[in-house]
């Protein structure tokens, strides 16, 4: 029976991950620090946090597995600096605290095409986050790189995402598998399974693998 930690439990993938974890027979306790309270559950521990003032010595940083689905958009963040602060600085600081507490398995939701030399702020930031989290020395590090997310309940309007999902809906069979939209619950399921089955070293799960049963450990 595992204790897991979820960072970003209120987001599209994170909320799915939380729901699946609370139902999972191998998980005894789910720690989900958030800025606003979550609905109560017997398995759930829900510390309220401020990402600008995280408690370094909190005992709940220690878990069997840590999952991070934290992220924002340039529009939500308001600036390139604000976006980088959330998608790089917040994630790296959380990972540092988690590693320092003794948690040895870290599963990060990244993105297709993440690369420090990638095109544009988004891909470069994701690539730098992967690189810097990887340098912390987790025994098991799993990077999940989904393409466009389908089935996400957004509070904001994302025109580019809507166009991409429309194309996937009507001409998806002509789109290469790695570029096809992937359901948020499938991403969460893959993350959960990969963390529970973690082996030492680095594992990168690309978007194409998310569409296969192999990614689920079946």
mmCIF file of C-alpha atoms in Angstrom:
data_model
loop_
_atom_site.group_PDB
_atom_site.id
_atom_site.type_symbol
_atom_site.label_atom_id
_atom_site.label_comp_id
_atom_site.label_asym_id
_atom_site.label_seq_id
_atom_site.Cartn_x
_atom_site.Cartn_y
_atom_site.Cartn_z
ATOM 1 C CA UNK A 1 0.000 0.000 0.000
ATOM 2 C CA UNK A 2 1.505 3.261 -1.164
ATOM 3 C CA UNK A 3 1.442 6.878 -0.072
ATOM 4 C CA UNK A 4 1.550 9.202 -3.057
ATOM 5 C CA UNK A 5 1.930 12.954 -3.432
ATOM 6 C CA UNK A 6 0.207 14.902 -6.211
ATOM 7 C CA UNK A 7 1.251 18.444 -7.102
ATOM 8 C CA UNK A 8 -1.247 20.157 -9.383
ATOM 9 C CA UNK A 9 -4.299 18.140 -8.346
ATOM 10 C CA UNK A 10 -6.795 20.784 -9.491
ATOM 11 C CA UNK A 11 -5.669 20.890 -13.134
ATOM 12 C CA UNK A 12 -6.951 18.915 -16.122
ATOM 13 C CA UNK A 13 -4.616 15.936 -15.744
ATOM 14 C CA UNK A 14 -4.108 16.372 -12.005
ATOM 15 C CA UNK A 15 -7.795 16.148 -11.145
ATOM 16 C CA UNK A 16 -8.082 12.930 -13.149
ATOM 17 C CA UNK A 17 -4.968 11.572 -11.463
ATOM 18 C CA UNK A 18 -6.387 12.420 -8.044
ATOM 19 C CA UNK A 19 -9.713 10.692 -8.761
ATOM 20 C CA UNK A 20 -7.997 7.556 -10.054
ATOM 21 C CA UNK A 21 -5.549 7.452 -7.150
ATOM 22 C CA UNK A 22 -8.331 7.692 -4.572
ATOM 23 C CA UNK A 23 -9.986 4.645 -6.171
ATOM 24 C CA UNK A 24 -6.796 2.599 -6.593
ATOM 25 C CA UNK A 25 -6.479 -0.496 -4.411
ATOM 26 C CA UNK A 26 -2.671 -0.148 -4.096
ATOM 27 C CA UNK A 27 -2.829 3.391 -2.722
ATOM 28 C CA UNK A 28 -3.577 3.929 0.969
ATOM 29 C CA UNK A 29 -3.053 7.689 1.189
ATOM 30 C CA UNK A 30 -3.023 10.577 -1.265
ATOM 31 C CA UNK A 31 -1.362 13.849 -0.268
ATOM 32 C CA UNK A 32 -2.507 16.702 -2.497
ATOM 33 C CA UNK A 33 -1.269 20.169 -1.491
ATOM 34 C CA UNK A 34 -3.416 22.839 -3.158
ATOM 35 C CA UNK A 35 -4.158 26.533 -2.948
ATOM 36 C CA UNK A 36 -7.867 25.952 -2.349
ATOM 37 C CA UNK A 37 -9.567 23.110 -0.456
ATOM 38 C CA UNK A 38 -10.493 19.892 -2.244
ATOM 39 C CA UNK A 39 -13.540 17.749 -1.557
ATOM 40 C CA UNK A 40 -12.837 15.499 1.418
ATOM 41 C CA UNK A 41 -12.090 11.784 1.137
ATOM 42 C CA UNK A 42 -10.924 9.193 3.712
ATOM 43 C CA UNK A 43 -7.673 8.641 1.806
ATOM 44 C CA UNK A 44 -6.962 12.322 1.160
ATOM 45 C CA UNK A 45 -4.601 14.666 2.992
ATOM 46 C CA UNK A 46 -5.043 18.183 1.604
ATOM 47 C CA UNK A 47 -2.581 20.780 2.965
ATOM 48 C CA UNK A 48 -3.295 24.333 1.807
ATOM 49 C CA UNK A 49 -0.209 25.974 0.360
ATOM 50 C CA UNK A 50 1.156 29.113 -1.243
ATOM 51 C CA UNK A 51 3.657 28.332 -4.007
ATOM 52 C CA UNK A 52 5.500 31.524 -3.133
ATOM 53 C CA UNK A 53 6.076 30.306 0.448
ATOM 54 C CA UNK A 54 6.250 26.532 0.520
ATOM 55 C CA UNK A 55 6.962 24.889 3.896
ATOM 56 C CA UNK A 56 10.367 23.242 3.503
ATOM 57 C CA UNK A 57 10.065 20.989 6.550
ATOM 58 C CA UNK A 58 6.509 19.712 6.052
ATOM 59 C CA UNK A 59 6.442 15.932 6.642
ATOM 60 C CA UNK A 60 4.062 15.356 3.744
ATOM 61 C CA UNK A 61 6.787 16.027 1.168
ATOM 62 C CA UNK A 62 7.896 12.464 1.861
ATOM 63 C CA UNK A 63 5.963 9.800 -0.050
ATOM 64 C CA UNK A 64 6.514 6.601 -1.972
ATOM 65 C CA UNK A 65 5.802 8.323 -5.279
ATOM 66 C CA UNK A 66 5.428 11.983 -6.244
ATOM 67 C CA UNK A 67 3.439 13.133 -9.260
ATOM 68 C CA UNK A 68 3.603 16.632 -10.718
ATOM 69 C CA UNK A 69 1.002 17.935 -13.169
ATOM 70 C CA UNK A 70 1.492 21.613 -12.379
ATOM 71 C CA UNK A 71 1.364 24.035 -15.281
ATOM 72 C CA UNK A 72 -0.134 27.197 -16.705
ATOM 73 C CA UNK A 73 -0.408 29.050 -20.006
ATOM 74 C CA UNK A 74 1.145 32.299 -21.161
ATOM 75 C CA UNK A 75 -2.316 33.900 -21.151
ATOM 76 C CA UNK A 76 -3.058 32.798 -17.588
ATOM 77 C CA UNK A 77 0.397 33.766 -16.346
ATOM 78 C CA UNK A 78 0.215 37.194 -17.974
ATOM 79 C CA UNK A 79 3.836 37.273 -19.148
ATOM 80 C CA UNK A 80 6.702 35.085 -20.268
ATOM 81 C CA UNK A 81 8.329 35.604 -16.878
ATOM 82 C CA UNK A 82 5.160 34.525 -15.072
ATOM 83 C CA UNK A 83 4.824 31.451 -17.250
ATOM 84 C CA UNK A 84 8.426 30.432 -16.604
ATOM 85 C CA UNK A 85 7.980 30.956 -12.882
ATOM 86 C CA UNK A 86 5.137 28.416 -12.747
ATOM 87 C CA UNK A 87 6.227 25.882 -15.351
ATOM 88 C CA UNK A 88 9.889 25.868 -14.355
ATOM 89 C CA UNK A 89 10.615 27.549 -11.019
ATOM 90 C CA UNK A 90 7.619 26.256 -9.057
ATOM 91 C CA UNK A 91 8.043 22.718 -10.376
ATOM 92 C CA UNK A 92 11.790 22.663 -9.738
ATOM 93 C CA UNK A 93 11.404 24.008 -6.193
ATOM 94 C CA UNK A 94 8.702 21.448 -5.404
ATOM 95 C CA UNK A 95 10.904 18.680 -6.815
ATOM 96 C CA UNK A 96 13.825 19.863 -4.672
ATOM 97 C CA UNK A 97 11.705 19.709 -1.512
ATOM 98 C CA UNK A 98 10.327 16.306 -2.450
ATOM 99 C CA UNK A 99 13.790 14.903 -3.161
ATOM 100 C CA UNK A 100 15.242 16.399 0.023
ATOM 101 C CA UNK A 101 12.467 14.692 2.029
ATOM 102 C CA UNK A 102 13.561 11.298 0.726
ATOM 103 C CA UNK A 103 10.976 10.617 -1.961
ATOM 104 C CA UNK A 104 12.759 8.622 -4.644
ATOM 105 C CA UNK A 105 10.209 8.342 -7.483
ATOM 106 C CA UNK A 106 9.068 11.430 -9.387
ATOM 107 C CA UNK A 107 6.594 11.420 -12.285
ATOM 108 C CA UNK A 108 6.384 14.656 -14.277
ATOM 109 C CA UNK A 109 3.699 15.582 -16.785
ATOM 110 C CA UNK A 110 5.595 17.460 -19.495
ATOM 111 C CA UNK A 111 4.702 17.867 -23.183
ATOM 112 C CA UNK A 112 5.384 16.486 -26.625
ATOM 113 C CA UNK A 113 8.455 18.183 -28.075
ATOM 114 C CA UNK A 114 9.927 19.397 -24.779
ATOM 115 C CA UNK A 115 13.482 20.432 -25.592
ATOM 116 C CA UNK A 116 15.880 23.046 -24.239
ATOM 117 C CA UNK A 117 16.579 23.914 -27.886
ATOM 118 C CA UNK A 118 12.943 23.656 -28.920
ATOM 119 C CA UNK A 119 10.903 26.257 -30.760
ATOM 120 C CA UNK A 120 9.305 28.897 -28.588
ATOM 121 C CA UNK A 121 8.958 29.614 -24.896
ATOM 122 C CA UNK A 122 6.659 26.676 -24.125
ATOM 123 C CA UNK A 123 8.827 23.841 -25.450
ATOM 124 C CA UNK A 124 12.070 25.391 -24.209
ATOM 125 C CA UNK A 125 10.666 25.901 -20.721
ATOM 126 C CA UNK A 126 9.393 22.322 -20.563
ATOM 127 C CA UNK A 127 12.784 21.083 -21.755
ATOM 128 C CA UNK A 128 14.638 23.094 -19.118
ATOM 129 C CA UNK A 129 12.277 21.822 -16.427
ATOM 130 C CA UNK A 130 12.907 18.215 -17.474
ATOM 131 C CA UNK A 131 16.659 18.829 -17.471
ATOM 132 C CA UNK A 132 16.772 20.531 -14.082
ATOM 133 C CA UNK A 133 14.466 18.057 -12.336
ATOM 134 C CA UNK A 134 16.552 15.275 -13.850
ATOM 135 C CA UNK A 135 19.691 16.717 -12.273
ATOM 136 C CA UNK A 136 18.287 16.317 -8.740
ATOM 137 C CA UNK A 137 19.075 12.612 -8.629
ATOM 138 C CA UNK A 138 15.746 10.829 -8.175
ATOM 139 C CA UNK A 139 16.164 7.058 -8.121
ATOM 140 C CA UNK A 140 13.313 6.783 -10.612
ATOM 141 C CA UNK A 141 12.295 9.665 -12.879
ATOM 142 C CA UNK A 142 9.425 9.316 -15.330
ATOM 143 C CA UNK A 143 8.714 12.025 -17.903
ATOM 144 C CA UNK A 144 5.339 11.860 -19.644
ATOM 145 C CA UNK A 145 5.046 13.891 -22.857
ATOM 146 C CA UNK A 146 1.441 14.044 -24.102
ATOM 147 C CA UNK A 147 0.298 15.833 -27.206
ATOM 148 C CA UNK A 148 -2.899 17.882 -27.273
ATOM 149 C CA UNK A 149 -5.221 16.990 -24.387
ATOM 150 C CA UNK A 150 -8.764 15.870 -25.135
ATOM 151 C CA UNK A 151 -11.538 15.927 -22.553
ATOM 152 C CA UNK A 152 -10.004 18.669 -20.428
ATOM 153 C CA UNK A 153 -12.488 20.915 -18.615
ATOM 154 C CA UNK A 154 -11.000 24.394 -18.969
ATOM 155 C CA UNK A 155 -11.972 27.552 -17.131
ATOM 156 C CA UNK A 156 -10.356 29.600 -19.912
ATOM 157 C CA UNK A 157 -10.827 29.639 -23.681
ATOM 158 C CA UNK A 158 -7.905 28.214 -25.676
ATOM 159 C CA UNK A 159 -8.457 28.873 -29.376
ATOM 160 C CA UNK A 160 -5.426 26.938 -30.603
ATOM 161 C CA UNK A 161 -6.374 23.917 -28.534
ATOM 162 C CA UNK A 162 -9.971 24.070 -29.795
ATOM 163 C CA UNK A 163 -8.779 24.119 -33.432
ATOM 164 C CA UNK A 164 -6.417 21.225 -32.782
ATOM 165 C CA UNK A 165 -9.160 19.152 -31.159
ATOM 166 C CA UNK A 166 -11.525 19.912 -34.052
ATOM 167 C CA UNK A 167 -8.909 18.658 -36.525
ATOM 168 C CA UNK A 168 -8.337 15.544 -34.422
ATOM 169 C CA UNK A 169 -12.060 14.854 -34.326
ATOM 170 C CA UNK A 170 -12.581 15.022 -38.098
ATOM 171 C CA UNK A 171 -9.234 14.084 -39.676
ATOM 172 C CA UNK A 172 -7.523 12.343 -36.770
ATOM 173 C CA UNK A 173 -6.928 9.106 -38.692
ATOM 174 C CA UNK A 174 -4.636 11.038 -41.068
ATOM 175 C CA UNK A 175 -2.623 12.606 -38.258
ATOM 176 C CA UNK A 176 0.554 10.720 -37.196
ATOM 177 C CA UNK A 177 -0.095 8.940 -33.896
ATOM 178 C CA UNK A 178 2.408 11.029 -31.946
ATOM 179 C CA UNK A 179 0.483 14.213 -32.817
ATOM 180 C CA UNK A 180 -2.993 12.865 -32.099
ATOM 181 C CA UNK A 181 -4.943 14.240 -29.156
ATOM 182 C CA UNK A 182 -4.831 12.079 -26.047
ATOM 183 C CA UNK A 183 -7.563 11.882 -23.418
ATOM 184 C CA UNK A 184 -6.669 13.409 -20.066
ATOM 185 C CA UNK A 185 -7.824 10.311 -18.212
ATOM 186 C CA UNK A 186 -5.437 8.186 -20.320
ATOM 187 C CA UNK A 187 -2.538 10.487 -19.438
ATOM 188 C CA UNK A 188 -3.441 10.256 -15.753
ATOM 189 C CA UNK A 189 -3.800 6.469 -15.935
ATOM 190 C CA UNK A 190 -0.394 6.144 -17.577
ATOM 191 C CA UNK A 191 1.257 8.377 -15.012
ATOM 192 C CA UNK A 192 -0.299 6.477 -12.130
ATOM 193 C CA UNK A 193 0.669 3.057 -13.488
ATOM 194 C CA UNK A 194 4.183 4.118 -14.453
ATOM 195 C CA UNK A 195 4.829 5.519 -10.987
ATOM 196 C CA UNK A 196 3.564 2.397 -9.242
ATOM 197 C CA UNK A 197 5.749 0.223 -11.481
ATOM 198 C CA UNK A 198 8.780 2.505 -11.305
ATOM 199 C CA UNK A 199 12.195 0.991 -11.884
ATOM 200 C CA UNK A 200 15.502 2.767 -11.284
ATOM 201 C CA UNK A 201 16.595 5.234 -13.920
ATOM 202 C CA UNK A 202 14.924 7.537 -16.419
ATOM 203 C CA UNK A 203 11.840 6.586 -18.400
ATOM 204 C CA UNK A 204 10.387 8.878 -21.051
ATOM 205 C CA UNK A 205 6.848 8.113 -22.198
ATOM 206 C CA UNK A 206 6.178 9.866 -25.492
ATOM 207 C CA UNK A 207 2.697 10.719 -26.720
ATOM 208 C CA UNK A 208 2.586 7.833 -29.203
ATOM 209 C CA UNK A 209 3.148 5.377 -26.355
ATOM 210 C CA UNK A 210 0.241 6.870 -24.454
ATOM 211 C CA UNK A 211 -2.060 5.493 -27.148
ATOM 212 C CA UNK A 212 -0.873 1.924 -26.579
ATOM 213 C CA UNK A 213 -1.651 -0.657 -23.907
ATOM 214 C CA UNK A 214 2.076 -1.075 -23.253
ATOM 215 C CA UNK A 215 2.227 2.341 -21.587
ATOM 216 C CA UNK A 216 -0.272 1.128 -19.028
ATOM 217 C CA UNK A 217 1.955 -1.743 -17.949
ATOM 218 C CA UNK A 218 -0.523 -4.314 -19.337
#
